[in-house]
Amino acid sequence: MQDTLRHQGLRNQLAELLSTKGIVDLQVLHAIRQVPRHLFLDSGFEAHAYQDKAFPIGADQTISQPYTVAFQTQLLHVKPQQKILEIGTGCGYQTAVLLELKAKVFTVERQGALFKRTKLFFGKMGYRPKKTVFGDGYKGLPEHAPFDGIIVTAGAPEVPKALLSQLKIGGRLVIPVGADSQVMTLFERTSEKEFKKTEYGDFRFVPLLEDKN
Ligand code: SAH
């Protein structure tokens, strides 16, 4: 598959749609216009790639809806060169959006087949996360902490303590919290021991699972 002017046009329309749905961060909208989402999906879904919908990516997982990706990214307040930890690499679309924002991205996936496939795909596409790790995101990546931002792209029944502890002071954790449906939640680390929590409404994610399979 290729990236064509037609795809670019569809991406521009998607970015327009996201802005009408309340995405105001121009850098985030720019990243949505840049990343060729159709190349992250199986070719059977190409026609749907620029609709604002989630899709299956194999191994019972989904690529998040573009609105959700944009919403979470907007909450992260990414600045160039910041260290961002992503839990749930999946097909790598969210990773690519973070790279487009010039973040140093560390991304963790627990599902072996997806991890392998996406790592190869990054190489093929020339995407360069700092680390693409096969592991359990509940534990974060203590050896690379602290992070300016942490984004969790699966629904967490509870907030992993390890992730809070791996935030810089001033850092932001964006995490959908809940078992069946999730509340998008932002934790800002205001001091060594204190976090400010803000909730942003309901979303639906595949579950954050413990341990590798
Ligand atoms: N960011 C992805 C969304 C993928 S869906 C994208 O843009 O495509 C959520 C992903 O989280 C799935 O790939 C799932 O396998 C992964 N996941 C679930 N529990 C995890 C855990 N404990 N650690 C790391 N990844 C996990």
Short mmCIF file of C-alpha atoms and ligand atoms in Angstrom, two decimals:
data_model
loop_
_atom_site.label_atom_id
_atom_site.label_comp_id
_atom_site.label_asym_id
_atom_site.label_seq_id
_atom_site.Cartn_x
_atom_site.Cartn_y
_atom_site.Cartn_z
CA MET A 1 0.00 0.00 0.00
CA GLN A 2 1.04 3.56 -0.63
CA ASP A 3 0.34 6.96 0.79
CA THR A 4 -1.31 9.13 -1.85
CA LEU A 5 -2.80 12.60 -2.21
CA ARG A 6 -6.20 11.00 -1.78
CA HIS A 7 -5.15 9.64 1.62
CA GLN A 8 -3.77 13.06 2.52
CA GLY A 9 -7.13 14.59 1.64
CA LEU A 10 -8.94 12.08 3.84
CA ARG A 11 -6.56 12.88 6.71
CA ASN A 12 -7.25 16.59 6.33
CA GLN A 13 -10.98 15.83 6.59
CA LEU A 14 -10.39 13.66 9.65
CA ALA A 15 -8.44 16.47 11.34
CA GLU A 16 -11.33 18.87 10.54
CA LEU A 17 -13.80 16.44 12.07
CA LEU A 18 -11.68 16.07 15.22
CA SER A 19 -11.49 19.82 15.59
CA THR A 20 -15.31 20.03 15.44
CA LYS A 21 -15.39 17.35 18.16
CA GLY A 22 -13.29 19.55 20.44
CA ILE A 23 -9.64 18.81 19.66
CA VAL A 24 -8.05 22.26 19.78
CA ASP A 25 -4.32 21.52 20.01
CA LEU A 26 -2.94 22.49 16.60
CA GLN A 27 0.16 20.32 17.00
CA VAL A 28 -2.02 17.30 17.65
CA LEU A 29 -4.21 18.05 14.62
CA HIS A 30 -1.05 18.49 12.56
CA ALA A 31 0.19 15.07 13.69
CA ILE A 32 -3.16 13.51 12.71
CA ARG A 33 -2.75 15.05 9.24
CA GLN A 34 0.74 13.55 8.95
CA VAL A 35 0.45 9.95 10.12
CA PRO A 36 -0.78 7.56 7.37
CA ARG A 37 -3.28 5.60 9.51
CA HIS A 38 -4.28 3.35 6.60
CA LEU A 39 -0.80 1.81 6.62
CA PHE A 40 -1.27 0.68 10.24
CA LEU A 41 -4.39 -1.34 9.42
CA ASP A 42 -4.87 -4.58 7.53
CA SER A 43 -5.47 -3.75 3.88
CA GLY A 44 -9.10 -4.92 4.19
CA PHE A 45 -9.81 -1.88 6.38
CA GLU A 46 -8.12 0.68 4.17
CA ALA A 47 -11.39 2.24 3.09
CA HIS A 48 -12.29 2.91 6.73
CA ALA A 49 -8.93 4.12 7.95
CA TYR A 50 -9.90 7.79 8.05
CA GLN A 51 -13.28 7.34 9.65
CA ASP A 52 -13.37 8.21 13.31
CA LYS A 53 -13.65 4.56 14.38
CA ALA A 54 -11.74 1.86 16.22
CA PHE A 55 -10.75 -1.28 14.26
CA PRO A 56 -9.45 -4.78 14.96
CA ILE A 57 -5.67 -5.18 14.60
CA GLY A 58 -5.46 -8.92 15.38
CA ALA A 59 -4.84 -10.77 18.66
CA ASP A 60 -8.24 -9.50 19.92
CA GLN A 61 -6.90 -5.95 20.07
CA THR A 62 -8.04 -2.73 18.46
CA ILE A 63 -6.47 0.44 17.13
CA SER A 64 -8.02 3.27 19.13
CA GLN A 65 -10.48 5.64 17.50
CA PRO A 66 -8.69 8.73 16.14
CA TYR A 67 -10.69 10.99 18.47
CA THR A 68 -9.46 8.99 21.47
CA VAL A 69 -5.84 9.13 20.26
CA ALA A 70 -6.13 12.89 19.72
CA PHE A 71 -7.89 13.44 23.07
CA GLN A 72 -5.29 11.51 25.07
CA THR A 73 -2.41 13.13 23.19
CA GLN A 74 -3.88 16.57 23.79
CA LEU A 75 -4.08 15.86 27.53
CA LEU A 76 -0.42 14.80 27.62
CA HIS A 77 0.87 18.28 26.57
CA VAL A 78 3.81 16.79 24.64
CA LYS A 79 6.78 19.05 23.93
CA PRO A 80 9.70 18.22 21.61
CA GLN A 81 12.40 16.02 23.18
CA GLN A 82 10.24 15.05 26.14
CA LYS A 83 10.43 11.46 27.36
CA ILE A 84 7.06 9.79 26.91
CA LEU A 85 6.17 6.26 28.01
CA GLU A 86 3.35 4.55 26.12
CA ILE A 87 1.71 1.43 27.56
CA GLY A 88 0.04 -0.67 24.83
CA THR A 89 1.94 -0.27 21.55
CA GLY A 90 -0.71 -2.17 19.61
CA CYS A 91 -0.30 -1.40 15.92
CA GLY A 92 1.84 1.65 16.70
CA TYR A 93 -0.47 4.43 15.51
CA GLN A 94 -0.43 6.32 18.81
CA THR A 95 3.36 5.84 18.94
CA ALA A 96 3.66 7.44 15.50
CA VAL A 97 1.53 10.41 16.59
CA LEU A 98 3.85 10.93 19.59
CA LEU A 99 6.92 10.67 17.33
CA GLU A 100 5.39 13.24 15.00
CA LEU A 101 5.31 15.58 18.03
CA LYS A 102 9.07 14.93 18.34
CA ALA A 103 8.81 13.11 21.65
CA LYS A 104 11.34 10.48 22.72
CA VAL A 105 8.97 7.53 22.90
CA PHE A 106 9.36 4.40 25.02
CA THR A 107 6.58 1.96 24.20
CA VAL A 108 5.60 -1.33 25.87
CA GLU A 109 3.41 -4.15 24.52
CA ARG A 110 2.59 -7.41 26.30
CA GLN A 111 1.13 -9.33 23.37
CA GLY A 112 3.98 -11.19 21.66
CA ALA A 113 2.67 -11.41 18.09
CA LEU A 114 1.63 -7.75 17.99
CA PHE A 115 4.92 -6.67 19.54
CA LYS A 116 6.92 -8.47 16.83
CA ARG A 117 4.77 -7.30 13.97
CA THR A 118 4.74 -3.66 15.06
CA LYS A 119 8.47 -3.58 15.78
CA LEU A 120 9.13 -4.75 12.22
CA PHE A 121 6.61 -2.24 10.88
CA PHE A 122 8.37 0.65 12.68
CA GLY A 123 11.62 -0.39 11.01
CA LYS A 124 10.00 -0.56 7.60
CA MET A 125 8.34 2.83 8.00
CA GLY A 126 11.39 4.54 9.48
CA TYR A 127 9.67 5.27 12.82
CA ARG A 128 12.22 5.37 15.61
CA PRO A 129 10.92 5.05 19.14
CA LYS A 130 13.74 5.18 21.71
CA LYS A 131 12.67 1.72 22.92
CA THR A 132 10.08 -0.79 21.74
CA VAL A 133 9.75 -3.19 24.65
CA PHE A 134 8.02 -6.55 25.07
CA GLY A 135 6.80 -6.55 28.65
CA ASP A 136 4.13 -5.81 31.20
CA GLY A 137 3.15 -2.16 31.19
CA TYR A 138 1.79 -2.39 34.74
CA LYS A 139 5.42 -2.21 35.84
CA GLY A 140 6.31 0.74 33.60
CA LEU A 141 9.99 1.02 32.64
CA PRO A 142 11.84 1.84 35.88
CA GLU A 143 15.23 1.65 34.14
CA HIS A 144 14.28 4.60 31.88
CA ALA A 145 12.25 6.63 34.40
CA PRO A 146 11.39 9.37 35.16
CA PHE A 147 9.12 10.38 32.27
CA ASP A 148 7.61 13.74 31.32
CA GLY A 149 4.45 11.94 30.29
CA ILE A 150 2.90 8.47 30.43
CA ILE A 151 -0.01 7.41 28.25
CA VAL A 152 -1.90 4.16 28.79
CA THR A 153 -3.89 2.97 25.78
CA ALA A 154 -5.77 0.08 27.42
CA GLY A 155 -8.41 0.23 30.15
CA ALA A 156 -6.86 -0.09 33.60
CA PRO A 157 -9.08 -1.56 36.36
CA GLU A 158 -6.91 0.44 38.75
CA VAL A 159 -4.07 2.94 38.41
CA PRO A 160 -0.71 1.13 38.51
CA LYS A 161 1.37 2.64 41.35
CA ALA A 162 4.56 2.00 39.37
CA LEU A 163 3.41 4.40 36.66
CA LEU A 164 2.69 7.22 39.13
CA SER A 165 6.12 6.71 40.69
CA GLN A 166 7.85 6.94 37.28
CA LEU A 167 6.52 10.44 36.53
CA LYS A 168 8.74 13.50 36.82
CA ILE A 169 7.47 16.22 39.11
CA GLY A 170 5.32 18.27 36.75
CA GLY A 171 4.78 15.15 34.61
CA ARG A 172 1.40 13.91 33.37
CA LEU A 173 -0.16 10.44 33.35
CA VAL A 174 -3.14 9.98 31.01
CA ILE A 175 -4.97 6.76 31.74
CA PRO A 176 -8.45 5.34 31.11
CA VAL A 177 -9.54 3.91 34.48
CA GLY A 178 -12.29 1.34 35.01
CA ALA A 179 -13.25 -2.25 34.35
CA ASP A 180 -16.15 -2.29 31.84
CA SER A 181 -16.06 1.28 30.67
CA GLN A 182 -13.36 3.74 31.56
CA VAL A 183 -13.09 7.32 32.75
CA MET A 184 -10.26 9.19 31.06
CA THR A 185 -8.14 10.39 33.94
CA LEU A 186 -5.21 12.79 34.15
CA PHE A 187 -2.75 12.69 37.06
CA GLU A 188 -0.32 15.59 37.33
CA ARG A 189 2.57 15.07 39.72
CA THR A 190 2.77 18.26 41.76
CA SER A 191 5.44 17.11 44.25
CA GLU A 192 7.25 13.96 45.33
CA LYS A 193 4.16 12.73 47.15
CA GLU A 194 1.26 14.66 45.61
CA PHE A 195 -0.80 14.19 42.47
CA LYS A 196 -3.63 16.26 41.09
CA LYS A 197 -6.36 14.11 39.54
CA THR A 198 -8.80 15.33 36.88
CA GLU A 199 -11.47 13.22 35.14
CA TYR A 200 -12.59 13.70 31.53
CA GLY A 201 -15.60 11.52 30.78
CA ASP A 202 -16.26 8.01 29.56
CA PHE A 203 -14.36 6.00 26.96
CA ARG A 204 -14.14 2.33 26.03
CA PHE A 205 -10.87 0.42 25.74
CA VAL A 206 -9.67 -3.18 25.55
CA PRO A 207 -8.44 -4.18 29.02
CA LEU A 208 -4.96 -3.64 30.39
CA LEU A 209 -3.96 -7.21 31.23
CA GLU A 210 -1.38 -8.37 33.72
CA ASP A 211 1.78 -10.21 32.71
CA LYS A 212 2.88 -11.41 29.29
CA ASN A 213 1.26 -14.31 27.47
N1 SAH B 1 -1.93 2.47 21.13
C1 SAH B 1 -2.52 1.39 20.36
C2 SAH B 1 -3.81 0.91 21.00
C3 SAH B 1 -3.77 -0.56 21.14
S1 SAH B 1 -5.05 -1.33 22.10
C4 SAH B 1 -2.69 1.77 18.91
O1 SAH B 1 -2.53 2.95 18.56
O2 SAH B 1 -2.93 0.88 18.11
C5 SAH B 1 -4.23 -1.61 23.64
C6 SAH B 1 -2.96 -2.41 23.62
O3 SAH B 1 -2.53 -2.59 24.97
C7 SAH B 1 -3.10 -3.83 23.04
O4 SAH B 1 -2.17 -3.99 22.01
C8 SAH B 1 -2.80 -4.74 24.24
O5 SAH B 1 -2.14 -5.94 23.87
C9 SAH B 1 -1.91 -3.85 25.09
N2 SAH B 1 -1.82 -4.20 26.50
C10 SAH B 1 -2.79 -4.69 27.30
N3 SAH B 1 -2.31 -4.89 28.54
C11 SAH B 1 -0.98 -4.50 28.53
C12 SAH B 1 0.06 -4.48 29.50
N4 SAH B 1 -0.14 -4.87 30.75
N5 SAH B 1 1.26 -4.01 29.12
C13 SAH B 1 1.50 -3.60 27.84
N6 SAH B 1 0.55 -3.61 26.88
C14 SAH B 1 -0.68 -4.06 27.21
#
